[in-house]
Amino acid sequence: MSDGIEGRPEPDDARQQCFESRLDRALKIEPPDWMPDAYRKTLTRQISQHAHSEIVGMLPEGNWITRAPSLHRKLILLAKVQDEAGHGLYLYSAAESLGTPRDELVAALHAGKAKYSSIFNYPTLTWADVGAIGWLVDGAAIINQIPITRCSYGPYARAMVRICKEESFHQRQGFDIMWTLAHGTPPQRAMAQDALDRWWWPSVMMFGPPDAASVHNEQSLRWKIKLFTNDELRQKFIDQTVPQAERLRLTIPDPQLRWNEETQHYEIGPVDWDEFYRVVGGDGPCNRERLSARVDAWNDGAWVRDAAAEHARKRAGSEAA
Amino acid sequence: MPAEYPLRFGDNALVLAQRLCAWVGHAPVMEEDVALANVALDLFGQARLWLSYAGELEARGRDEDALTFHRDAREFCNVLLVEHENGDFADTTARSYFYDLWASLALGELTRSGDERIAAIAQKALKEVRYHLRRSQDWLIRLGDGTPESHARMQRAADGLWRFTGELFIGDRLDDEMAANGTGFAPERLRDPWLERVHEAFSAATLTVPAGTWTQRGGKQGVHTEALGYMLAEMQVLPRAMPEARW
Ligand SMILES: [Fe+2]
Ligand SMILES: [Fe+2]
């Protein structure tokens, strides 16, 4: 985290006031603007975690590119995973605009110091998992991200506009895979149900711990980095997804799930937060595999990056001569 | 027109795309994840056009997916070069460069095909392959003229794949027939322009053009390397396991 990007010396409280008033007037904070260190730090953490999630998120679905069951599906999946790489790249550059270079952010990921979305620590065991990820995980991501298009930090908000458009395409494609499987042969239907059984609860957990236990909620809401609480977003996801599962005639693996006529919302049974904290803490089914796949790609690619840098240096040298 | 002719070009694109897409998520820089996916997307797209045409010509009710997922290795007629395993980034670069250069010449010939459908597919594919060639040649030069390590790796990769390049220029009876009736071209004609461009690029990359003259061949006749069977086993697993399913 670099300090000293701040503008000309001015009394801190005047700058603070100017920052606050921009927030109050719903104006964007832009990279050259003064911002409190804690705001810069929190945003850098949030945006880089988001970028890491896009990049690590390529892996579970990437598993199935070579095994996609038709050329049409293969092209869509490949394009989707490519989009996620693109999302990672925009987000790293949004994070870089706060002063930390991409390599440093990536190094923190590789060292196990930075988090990424825990959902990607679950395995993709069948083709239906590709459908379930698109439908549920991209679906949850959209709900998380649409409010961020209005967040206070300009580069993050703008990156999110572009990303959300692509995510909604991913979500529709995922649902389409589930639809085809749900209307397919009995083994295909079973595959779809099994994927929903395994991805439902991790998707519900994607919105983070309940508001009562969430550490960052309040400050982030004040800074307009977050516009809704974890529980509000989670409820939105549940309300959106339950009817979709009904349309697929698949069963959500929650015997306590019920519609509350009074609140006009679905209510779910208890979430296993122990599992959530365990996976976030590193003990999920694929944490080690995901991280080591990224570390290996980085280490195996070192000689290529060195060569590209060296070649560019030689070029610059011969042009200068 | 024999279905096998467009099938050969389709299989080349399909097999190379299947290899390249395995890099996605594991590339040396994130920008390369995007770029490799782009090339693979183009090649899969080309494969679909060639295979669909082959299926129509064959008139046995096999579409692009039947031809992709329900043929055994002995029925694939791609050149051996493209089925070679990814290896390191230098191996992948050498394979792509040798193929892209050949494909840009071959597709250039096919744009003048007397068969309209072939000419149209070639026209579309040529634009894409020219771009692929710019990329693969650029990497060949950067790695060749990069660090001592990248130079050594790039040279080793080029040496290792060299014996699979000769096959690109050996015609068989089908090639002769297609060249004679104005549908295709004689592969031998592409050898000199290909070699000339290889010499230019290798010199810019400070690499030595491999000297070996022995050529391993058989791909067009369905006699492949061992690597293809594993690749197909992975690619075809689902449609083979559930032949009655639609996806
Ligand atoms: Fe994404
Ligand atoms: Fe997505």
Coordinates of C-alpha atoms and ligand atoms in Angstrom, one line a residue:
Chain A
M1 CA 0.0 0.0 0.0
S2 CA 1.7 3.2 -1.0
D3 CA 1.3 6.4 0.9
G4 CA 2.2 9.8 -0.5
I5 CA 0.0 9.8 -3.5
E6 CA -2.1 12.5 -1.9
G7 CA -2.1 15.9 -3.4
R8 CA -0.7 19.2 -2.1
P9 CA -0.5 19.7 1.6
E10 CA -3.8 21.0 2.9
P11 CA -5.2 20.7 6.4
D12 CA -6.4 17.1 6.8
D13 CA -9.8 18.1 8.1
A14 CA -10.4 20.3 5.0
R15 CA -9.5 17.4 2.7
Q16 CA -11.6 15.1 4.8
Q17 CA -14.5 17.4 4.6
C18 CA -14.2 17.7 0.8
F19 CA -14.1 13.9 0.6
E20 CA -17.2 13.5 2.8
S21 CA -19.1 16.1 0.9
R22 CA -18.4 14.3 -2.4
L23 CA -19.7 11.1 -0.8
D24 CA -22.8 13.0 0.4
R25 CA -23.5 14.5 -3.0
A26 CA -23.1 11.0 -4.6
L27 CA -20.1 12.3 -6.6
K28 CA -17.4 9.8 -7.6
I29 CA -14.0 9.7 -6.0
E30 CA -11.4 9.6 -8.7
P31 CA -7.7 8.4 -8.5
P32 CA -6.1 11.8 -8.2
D33 CA -8.6 12.9 -5.4
W34 CA -7.5 12.9 -1.8
M35 CA -9.0 10.1 0.1
P36 CA -8.5 8.8 3.7
D37 CA -5.9 6.1 3.9
A38 CA -8.4 3.6 5.4
Y39 CA -10.7 4.2 2.4
R40 CA -7.8 3.5 0.0
K41 CA -6.8 0.5 1.9
T42 CA -10.3 -1.0 2.2
L43 CA -10.9 -0.4 -1.5
T44 CA -7.6 -1.9 -2.6
R45 CA -8.4 -5.0 -0.5
Q46 CA -11.9 -5.3 -1.9
I47 CA -11.1 -4.7 -5.6
S48 CA -8.0 -6.9 -5.5
Q49 CA -10.0 -9.7 -3.8
H50 CA -12.6 -9.3 -6.5
A51 CA -9.9 -9.5 -9.2
H52 CA -8.4 -12.6 -7.6
S53 CA -11.8 -14.2 -7.6
E54 CA -12.2 -13.6 -11.3
I55 CA -8.8 -15.2 -12.0
V56 CA -9.1 -18.1 -9.6
G57 CA -12.7 -18.5 -10.8
M58 CA -11.4 -19.4 -14.2
L59 CA -10.1 -22.7 -12.8
P60 CA -13.1 -24.7 -11.7
E61 CA -15.0 -24.1 -15.0
G62 CA -11.7 -24.2 -17.0
N63 CA -11.6 -27.9 -15.9
W64 CA -14.4 -28.6 -18.3
I65 CA -13.3 -26.6 -21.4
T66 CA -11.5 -29.7 -22.8
R67 CA -14.5 -31.9 -22.0
A68 CA -17.5 -29.8 -23.0
P69 CA -20.0 -32.1 -24.6
S70 CA -20.7 -30.2 -27.9
L71 CA -18.7 -27.6 -29.9
H72 CA -21.5 -25.0 -29.3
R73 CA -21.1 -25.5 -25.5
K74 CA -17.4 -25.6 -25.7
L75 CA -17.3 -22.2 -27.5
I76 CA -19.6 -20.6 -25.0
L77 CA -17.7 -21.9 -22.0
L78 CA -14.3 -20.9 -23.5
A79 CA -15.6 -17.4 -24.2
K80 CA -17.0 -17.3 -20.6
V81 CA -13.7 -18.2 -19.0
Q82 CA -12.0 -15.7 -21.3
D83 CA -14.4 -13.0 -20.1
E84 CA -13.4 -13.8 -16.5
A85 CA -9.8 -13.3 -17.4
G86 CA -10.8 -9.9 -18.9
H87 CA -12.7 -9.1 -15.7
G88 CA -9.6 -9.9 -13.6
L89 CA -7.6 -7.5 -15.8
Y90 CA -10.0 -4.6 -15.6
L91 CA -10.2 -5.0 -11.8
Y92 CA -6.5 -5.2 -11.3
S93 CA -6.2 -2.0 -13.2
A94 CA -8.9 -0.4 -11.1
A95 CA -7.0 -1.6 -8.0
E96 CA -3.7 -0.3 -9.5
S97 CA -5.3 3.2 -9.8
L98 CA -5.2 3.2 -6.0
G99 CA -1.4 2.9 -6.0
T100 CA -0.6 -0.8 -5.7
P101 CA 0.9 -2.5 -8.8
R102 CA -0.7 -5.7 -10.1
D103 CA 2.4 -7.8 -9.4
E104 CA 2.3 -6.9 -5.7
L105 CA -1.4 -7.7 -5.5
V106 CA -0.9 -11.1 -7.2
A107 CA 2.1 -11.8 -5.0
A108 CA -0.2 -11.4 -2.0
L109 CA -2.6 -13.9 -3.5
H110 CA 0.2 -16.4 -4.1
A111 CA 1.5 -15.9 -0.6
G112 CA -1.9 -16.9 0.8
K113 CA -2.3 -13.4 2.3
A114 CA -5.1 -12.2 0.0
K115 CA -8.5 -13.8 -0.2
Y116 CA -10.7 -14.7 -3.1
S117 CA -14.3 -15.8 -3.2
S118 CA -14.5 -19.1 -1.3
I119 CA -17.0 -20.6 -3.8
F120 CA -14.1 -21.4 -6.1
N121 CA -12.7 -23.8 -3.5
Y122 CA -15.4 -26.3 -4.4
P123 CA -14.7 -28.9 -7.1
T124 CA -16.4 -29.2 -10.5
L125 CA -17.2 -32.9 -10.6
T126 CA -19.6 -33.1 -13.5
W127 CA -20.7 -31.1 -16.6
A128 CA -23.8 -30.0 -14.6
D129 CA -21.5 -28.1 -12.3
V130 CA -20.6 -25.8 -15.2
G131 CA -24.4 -25.1 -15.5
A132 CA -24.8 -24.6 -11.8
I133 CA -21.9 -22.2 -11.5
G134 CA -23.2 -20.1 -14.3
W135 CA -26.7 -20.1 -12.9
L136 CA -26.0 -19.7 -9.2
V137 CA -22.5 -18.3 -8.9
D138 CA -22.7 -15.8 -11.7
G139 CA -26.2 -15.1 -10.6
A140 CA -25.0 -14.3 -7.1
A141 CA -22.1 -12.3 -8.5
I142 CA -24.5 -10.1 -10.4
I143 CA -26.6 -9.4 -7.3
N144 CA -23.4 -8.5 -5.4
Q145 CA -22.0 -6.4 -8.2
I146 CA -24.9 -4.4 -9.6
P147 CA -24.9 -2.1 -6.6
I148 CA -21.2 -1.6 -7.0
T149 CA -21.8 0.1 -10.4
R150 CA -23.0 2.9 -8.1
C151 CA -20.2 2.8 -5.6
S152 CA -18.2 5.9 -4.7
Y153 CA -14.9 5.0 -6.4
G154 CA -15.1 5.9 -10.1
P155 CA -12.8 3.3 -11.7
Y156 CA -14.4 0.4 -9.7
A157 CA -17.9 1.6 -10.5
R158 CA -17.1 1.8 -14.2
A159 CA -15.3 -1.5 -14.4
M160 CA -18.4 -3.1 -12.8
V161 CA -20.8 -1.7 -15.4
R162 CA -18.9 -3.6 -18.2
I163 CA -18.5 -6.7 -16.0
C164 CA -22.2 -6.9 -15.0
K165 CA -23.3 -7.0 -18.7
E166 CA -21.1 -10.0 -19.3
E167 CA -22.1 -11.7 -16.0
S168 CA -25.7 -11.6 -16.9
F169 CA -24.9 -13.4 -20.2
H170 CA -23.0 -16.0 -18.1
Q171 CA -25.9 -16.5 -15.9
R172 CA -28.3 -17.1 -18.8
Q173 CA -26.0 -19.6 -20.3
G174 CA -25.6 -21.4 -17.1
F175 CA -29.4 -21.6 -16.7
D176 CA -29.6 -22.8 -20.2
I177 CA -27.3 -25.7 -19.5
M178 CA -29.4 -26.6 -16.4
W179 CA -32.6 -26.4 -18.4
T180 CA -31.2 -28.7 -21.1
L181 CA -30.0 -31.2 -18.5
A182 CA -33.2 -30.9 -16.5
H183 CA -35.2 -31.7 -19.6
G184 CA -32.8 -34.4 -20.7
T185 CA -32.3 -38.1 -20.0
P186 CA -32.8 -39.4 -16.4
P187 CA -29.0 -39.5 -15.8
Q188 CA -28.7 -35.9 -17.0
R189 CA -31.5 -34.8 -14.7
A190 CA -29.8 -36.5 -11.8
M191 CA -26.6 -34.7 -12.7
A192 CA -28.4 -31.4 -12.6
Q193 CA -30.0 -32.1 -9.2
D194 CA -26.7 -33.3 -7.8
A195 CA -25.0 -30.1 -8.9
L196 CA -27.7 -28.0 -7.3
D197 CA -27.4 -30.1 -4.1
R198 CA -23.7 -29.3 -4.0
W199 CA -23.7 -25.7 -5.1
W200 CA -26.7 -24.3 -3.3
W201 CA -25.3 -23.7 0.1
P202 CA -21.9 -22.4 -1.0
S203 CA -23.8 -20.0 -3.3
V204 CA -25.9 -18.7 -0.4
M205 CA -22.7 -18.2 1.6
M206 CA -21.1 -16.1 -1.2
F207 CA -22.7 -13.0 0.2
G208 CA -20.5 -13.3 3.3
P209 CA -21.3 -13.8 7.0
P210 CA -24.6 -12.6 8.4
D211 CA -24.8 -8.9 9.1
A212 CA -24.6 -9.4 12.8
A213 CA -21.2 -11.0 12.4
S214 CA -19.8 -9.0 9.6
V215 CA -16.7 -6.9 10.4
H216 CA -16.6 -4.5 7.5
N217 CA -20.3 -3.8 6.8
E218 CA -20.8 -0.5 8.6
Q219 CA -17.8 1.5 7.5
S220 CA -18.2 0.3 3.9
L221 CA -21.8 1.3 3.8
R222 CA -20.8 4.8 5.0
W223 CA -18.1 5.1 2.3
K224 CA -20.6 3.9 -0.4
I225 CA -18.3 1.0 -1.3
K226 CA -21.1 -1.3 -0.2
L227 CA -24.7 -0.2 -0.8
F228 CA -26.6 -3.1 0.7
T229 CA -25.8 -5.5 3.6
N230 CA -24.8 -9.1 3.1
D231 CA -28.1 -10.3 4.4
E232 CA -30.1 -8.0 2.1
L233 CA -28.2 -9.2 -1.0
R234 CA -28.5 -12.8 0.1
Q235 CA -32.3 -12.4 0.4
K236 CA -32.4 -11.0 -3.0
F237 CA -30.5 -14.0 -4.4
I238 CA -32.8 -16.5 -2.7
D239 CA -36.0 -14.7 -3.8
Q240 CA -34.7 -14.7 -7.4
T241 CA -33.4 -18.2 -7.5
V242 CA -36.1 -20.3 -5.8
P243 CA -38.6 -19.7 -8.5
Q244 CA -36.0 -20.5 -11.1
A245 CA -35.3 -23.8 -9.5
E246 CA -39.0 -24.5 -9.6
R247 CA -39.1 -23.8 -13.3
L248 CA -36.3 -26.3 -13.7
R249 CA -38.3 -28.7 -11.5
L250 CA -35.2 -29.2 -9.3
T251 CA -35.3 -29.3 -5.6
I252 CA -33.4 -26.9 -3.4
P253 CA -31.6 -28.9 -0.8
D254 CA -33.2 -27.2 2.2
P255 CA -36.2 -28.9 3.9
Q256 CA -36.9 -25.7 5.8
L257 CA -37.2 -23.5 2.8
R258 CA -40.6 -21.7 2.8
W259 CA -42.4 -18.7 1.4
N260 CA -43.4 -16.2 4.0
E261 CA -46.7 -14.6 2.9
E262 CA -46.3 -11.8 5.4
T263 CA -42.8 -10.6 4.5
Q264 CA -43.2 -11.7 0.8
H265 CA -39.8 -13.3 1.0
Y266 CA -38.5 -16.9 1.1
E267 CA -37.0 -18.1 4.4
I268 CA -34.2 -20.6 4.5
G269 CA -33.0 -23.0 7.1
P270 CA -29.8 -22.5 9.1
V271 CA -26.6 -21.9 7.1
D272 CA -23.6 -23.9 8.2
W273 CA -21.3 -20.9 8.9
D274 CA -18.7 -23.2 10.4
E275 CA -18.2 -24.6 7.0
F276 CA -17.9 -21.1 5.6
Y277 CA -15.3 -20.1 8.0
R278 CA -13.4 -23.3 7.6
V279 CA -13.2 -22.9 3.8
V280 CA -12.3 -19.2 4.0
G281 CA -9.6 -20.2 6.4
G282 CA -8.1 -22.6 3.9
D283 CA -9.7 -25.9 4.6
G284 CA -12.0 -26.3 1.7
P285 CA -12.0 -29.2 -0.8
C286 CA -9.8 -27.4 -3.4
N287 CA -8.1 -24.4 -1.7
R288 CA -4.7 -25.9 -2.1
E289 CA -5.3 -27.0 -5.7
R290 CA -6.6 -23.6 -6.8
L291 CA -3.8 -21.7 -5.2
S292 CA -1.1 -24.0 -6.4
A293 CA -2.5 -23.9 -10.0
R294 CA -2.1 -20.1 -9.9
V295 CA 1.3 -20.3 -8.3
D296 CA 2.5 -22.9 -10.8
A297 CA 1.3 -20.8 -13.8
W298 CA 3.2 -17.8 -12.4
N299 CA 6.4 -19.8 -11.7
D300 CA 6.3 -21.7 -14.9
G301 CA 5.7 -18.5 -16.8
A302 CA 8.6 -16.6 -15.2
W303 CA 11.0 -17.3 -18.0
V304 CA 8.5 -16.1 -20.6
R305 CA 7.9 -12.8 -18.8
D306 CA 11.6 -12.3 -18.3
A307 CA 12.2 -13.0 -22.0
A308 CA 9.5 -10.5 -23.0
A309 CA 11.0 -7.9 -20.7
E310 CA 14.5 -8.5 -22.0
H311 CA 13.4 -8.5 -25.6
A312 CA 11.6 -5.1 -25.1
R313 CA 14.7 -3.8 -23.4
K314 CA 16.9 -4.8 -26.4
R315 CA 14.4 -3.3 -28.8
A316 CA 14.4 0.0 -26.9
G317 CA 18.2 -0.1 -26.9
S318 CA 18.5 -0.7 -30.6
E319 CA 16.0 2.0 -31.4
A320 CA 17.8 4.5 -29.2
A321 CA 21.1 3.7 -30.9
Chain B
M1 CA -16.3 -33.8 -53.8
P2 CA -14.9 -36.1 -51.1
A3 CA -15.9 -35.1 -47.5
E4 CA -12.4 -36.0 -46.5
Y5 CA -11.0 -32.9 -48.1
P6 CA -12.7 -30.3 -45.9
L7 CA -12.4 -32.7 -43.0
R8 CA -8.6 -32.5 -43.1
F9 CA -8.7 -28.7 -42.6
G10 CA -11.4 -29.0 -40.0
D11 CA -9.4 -31.6 -38.0
N12 CA -6.3 -29.4 -38.1
A13 CA -8.2 -26.5 -36.6
L14 CA -10.2 -28.7 -34.1
V15 CA -7.1 -30.5 -32.8
L16 CA -5.0 -27.4 -32.4
A17 CA -7.9 -25.5 -30.7
Q18 CA -8.4 -28.4 -28.3
R19 CA -4.7 -28.2 -27.4
L20 CA -4.6 -24.4 -27.0
C21 CA -7.7 -24.2 -24.9
A22 CA -6.0 -26.3 -22.2
W23 CA -3.7 -23.3 -21.5
V24 CA -6.6 -21.0 -20.4
G25 CA -6.2 -20.3 -16.7
H26 CA -2.5 -21.5 -16.7
A27 CA -0.8 -19.1 -19.2
P28 CA 2.5 -17.2 -18.3
V29 CA 0.7 -13.8 -18.1
M30 CA -3.0 -13.1 -17.8
E31 CA -3.1 -11.3 -21.1
E32 CA -2.0 -14.6 -22.7
D33 CA -5.0 -16.4 -21.1
V34 CA -7.2 -14.0 -23.1
A35 CA -5.1 -14.2 -26.3
L36 CA -4.8 -18.0 -26.3
A37 CA -8.6 -18.3 -25.7
N38 CA -9.1 -16.0 -28.7
V39 CA -7.1 -18.1 -31.0
A40 CA -8.7 -21.3 -29.8
L41 CA -12.2 -19.7 -30.2
D42 CA -11.3 -18.8 -33.8
L43 CA -10.0 -22.2 -34.6
F44 CA -13.0 -24.0 -33.0
G45 CA -15.2 -21.7 -35.1
Q46 CA -13.3 -22.7 -38.3
A47 CA -13.5 -26.4 -37.4
R48 CA -17.3 -26.1 -37.1
L49 CA -17.5 -24.7 -40.6
W50 CA -15.2 -27.3 -42.2
L51 CA -16.8 -30.2 -40.3
S52 CA -20.4 -29.1 -41.1
Y53 CA -19.5 -29.0 -44.7
A54 CA -17.8 -32.4 -44.5
G55 CA -20.9 -33.8 -42.9
E56 CA -23.1 -32.5 -45.6
L57 CA -20.8 -33.9 -48.3
E58 CA -20.7 -37.2 -46.6
A59 CA -24.5 -37.3 -46.4
R60 CA -24.5 -39.9 -43.6
G61 CA -26.3 -37.7 -41.1
R62 CA -23.2 -36.7 -39.1
D63 CA -23.0 -33.1 -38.0
E64 CA -20.1 -31.2 -36.5
D65 CA -20.6 -32.8 -33.1
A66 CA -20.9 -36.4 -34.5
L67 CA -17.7 -35.8 -36.4
T68 CA -16.0 -34.3 -33.3
F69 CA -17.1 -36.7 -30.6
H70 CA -17.9 -40.0 -32.3
R71 CA -14.8 -40.6 -34.4
D72 CA -11.8 -42.7 -33.3
A73 CA -8.3 -41.5 -33.7
R74 CA -7.8 -43.6 -36.9
E75 CA -10.5 -41.6 -38.5
F76 CA -9.0 -38.2 -37.7
C77 CA -7.0 -36.8 -40.6
N78 CA -5.2 -33.8 -39.1
V79 CA -1.4 -33.4 -39.6
L80 CA 0.7 -34.8 -36.8
L81 CA 2.1 -31.3 -35.9
V82 CA -1.1 -30.0 -34.4
E83 CA -1.7 -32.9 -32.1
H84 CA 1.6 -32.5 -30.3
E85 CA 1.2 -31.9 -26.6
N86 CA 1.4 -28.4 -25.3
G87 CA 4.8 -28.8 -23.5
D88 CA 6.1 -25.5 -22.3
F89 CA 5.2 -22.1 -23.8
A90 CA 8.1 -22.4 -26.3
D91 CA 6.7 -25.8 -27.6
T92 CA 3.3 -24.2 -27.9
T93 CA 4.7 -21.2 -29.7
A94 CA 6.7 -23.3 -32.2
R95 CA 3.7 -25.5 -32.9
S96 CA 1.5 -22.5 -33.5
Y97 CA 4.1 -20.7 -35.6
F98 CA 4.8 -23.6 -37.9
Y99 CA 1.1 -24.3 -38.3
D100 CA -0.1 -20.7 -38.6
L101 CA 2.5 -19.9 -41.3
W102 CA 1.4 -23.0 -43.2
A103 CA -2.3 -22.4 -42.7
S104 CA -2.0 -18.8 -43.9
L105 CA -0.4 -20.1 -47.2
A106 CA -2.8 -23.0 -47.5
L107 CA -5.9 -20.9 -46.9
G108 CA -4.6 -18.3 -49.3
E109 CA -4.6 -21.0 -52.0
L110 CA -8.1 -22.2 -50.9
T111 CA -9.6 -18.7 -51.3
R112 CA -9.2 -19.4 -55.0
S113 CA -10.9 -22.7 -54.9
G114 CA -13.4 -23.6 -57.6
D115 CA -15.7 -24.9 -54.8
E116 CA -17.5 -21.8 -53.5
R117 CA -18.1 -23.1 -50.0
I118 CA -14.4 -23.9 -49.6
A119 CA -13.4 -20.5 -50.9
A120 CA -15.8 -18.8 -48.5
I121 CA -14.6 -20.7 -45.4
A122 CA -11.0 -20.1 -46.4
Q123 CA -11.7 -16.4 -46.8
K124 CA -13.1 -16.1 -43.3
A125 CA -10.4 -18.3 -41.8
L126 CA -7.5 -16.6 -43.5
K127 CA -8.3 -13.2 -41.8
E128 CA -8.1 -14.9 -38.4
V129 CA -5.1 -17.0 -39.2
R130 CA -3.1 -14.0 -40.4
Y131 CA -3.7 -12.5 -37.0
H132 CA -2.7 -15.8 -35.2
L133 CA 0.5 -15.8 -37.3
R134 CA 1.4 -12.3 -36.2
R135 CA 1.1 -13.4 -32.6
S136 CA 2.9 -16.6 -32.8
Q137 CA 5.7 -15.1 -34.9
D138 CA 6.0 -12.3 -32.4
W139 CA 6.4 -14.7 -29.6
L140 CA 8.9 -16.8 -31.6
I141 CA 11.0 -13.6 -31.9
R142 CA 10.6 -12.4 -28.4
L143 CA 11.5 -15.8 -26.9
G144 CA 14.3 -16.5 -29.4
D145 CA 15.8 -13.0 -28.9
G146 CA 15.0 -12.8 -25.2
T147 CA 17.1 -14.2 -22.4
P148 CA 19.6 -17.1 -22.8
E149 CA 17.1 -19.4 -21.2
S150 CA 14.2 -18.4 -23.5
H151 CA 16.5 -18.7 -26.5
A152 CA 17.6 -22.2 -25.5
R153 CA 14.0 -23.3 -24.9
M154 CA 12.8 -21.8 -28.2
Q155 CA 15.5 -23.5 -30.1
R156 CA 14.9 -26.8 -28.4
A157 CA 11.2 -26.5 -29.2
A158 CA 11.7 -25.7 -32.8
D159 CA 14.2 -28.6 -33.1
G160 CA 11.8 -31.0 -31.5
L161 CA 8.8 -30.2 -33.8
W162 CA 10.8 -29.9 -37.0
R163 CA 10.3 -33.5 -38.1
F164 CA 6.6 -32.9 -38.0
T165 CA 6.7 -30.0 -40.4
G166 CA 7.6 -31.9 -43.6
E167 CA 4.2 -33.6 -43.6
L168 CA 2.6 -30.2 -44.4
F169 CA 4.1 -30.3 -47.8
I170 CA 3.6 -33.9 -48.9
G171 CA 0.6 -34.4 -51.1
D172 CA -1.3 -37.7 -51.5
R173 CA -3.8 -38.9 -54.1
L174 CA -6.6 -36.7 -52.8
D175 CA -4.4 -33.6 -52.8
D176 CA -3.4 -34.4 -56.4
E177 CA -7.0 -34.8 -57.4
M178 CA -8.2 -31.6 -55.7
A179 CA -5.3 -29.7 -57.2
A180 CA -6.1 -31.0 -60.7
N181 CA -9.7 -30.1 -60.6
G182 CA -9.2 -26.6 -59.2
T183 CA -10.7 -27.3 -55.8
G184 CA -7.4 -27.4 -53.8
F185 CA -3.7 -27.0 -54.2
A186 CA -0.5 -29.1 -54.3
P187 CA 1.0 -29.0 -50.8
E188 CA 4.5 -29.2 -52.3
R189 CA 4.1 -25.7 -53.8
L190 CA 3.9 -24.2 -50.3
R191 CA 7.2 -25.5 -49.1
D192 CA 9.5 -22.8 -50.6
P193 CA 7.5 -19.8 -49.5
W194 CA 7.1 -21.4 -46.0
L195 CA 10.8 -22.1 -45.7
E196 CA 11.6 -18.6 -46.8
R197 CA 9.4 -17.0 -44.2
V198 CA 10.8 -19.4 -41.5
H199 CA 14.3 -18.4 -42.4
E200 CA 13.4 -14.7 -42.0
A201 CA 11.6 -15.2 -38.7
F202 CA 14.3 -17.4 -37.3
S203 CA 17.0 -14.9 -38.2
A204 CA 15.0 -12.1 -36.5
A205 CA 14.7 -14.4 -33.5
T206 CA 18.4 -15.3 -33.6
L207 CA 17.5 -18.9 -33.9
T208 CA 18.9 -21.6 -36.2
V209 CA 16.6 -23.2 -38.7
P210 CA 16.7 -26.9 -37.8
A211 CA 18.7 -29.0 -40.2
G212 CA 17.0 -32.4 -40.0
T213 CA 15.3 -33.7 -43.2
W214 CA 13.6 -36.8 -41.9
T215 CA 9.8 -36.3 -41.8
Q216 CA 7.3 -38.2 -39.7
R217 CA 4.0 -38.5 -41.6
G218 CA 0.7 -40.3 -41.5
G219 CA -1.7 -37.9 -40.0
K220 CA -3.7 -37.3 -43.2
Q221 CA -4.1 -41.1 -43.5
G222 CA -5.2 -41.5 -39.9
V223 CA -1.9 -42.9 -38.6
H224 CA -1.3 -40.6 -35.6
T225 CA 1.1 -40.2 -32.7
E226 CA 0.1 -41.8 -29.4
A227 CA -0.8 -38.3 -28.1
L228 CA -4.0 -38.0 -30.1
G229 CA -5.7 -41.0 -28.4
Y230 CA -5.4 -39.4 -25.0
M231 CA -6.6 -36.1 -26.3
L232 CA -9.7 -37.6 -27.9
A233 CA -10.4 -39.7 -24.8
E234 CA -10.7 -36.5 -22.8
M235 CA -12.5 -34.5 -25.4
Q236 CA -15.1 -37.1 -26.3
V237 CA -15.8 -38.6 -22.8
L238 CA -19.3 -37.2 -22.2
P239 CA -21.0 -37.8 -25.6
R240 CA -19.4 -41.3 -25.7
A241 CA -20.6 -42.1 -22.1
M242 CA -24.2 -40.9 -22.8
P243 CA -24.7 -41.4 -26.5
E244 CA -28.5 -40.8 -26.3
A245 CA -28.2 -37.5 -24.5
R246 CA -28.5 -34.0 -26.1
W247 CA -26.4 -31.2 -24.6
Ligands
FE1 FE -16.6 -12.3 -13.9
FE2 FE -18.9 -14.6 -14.9

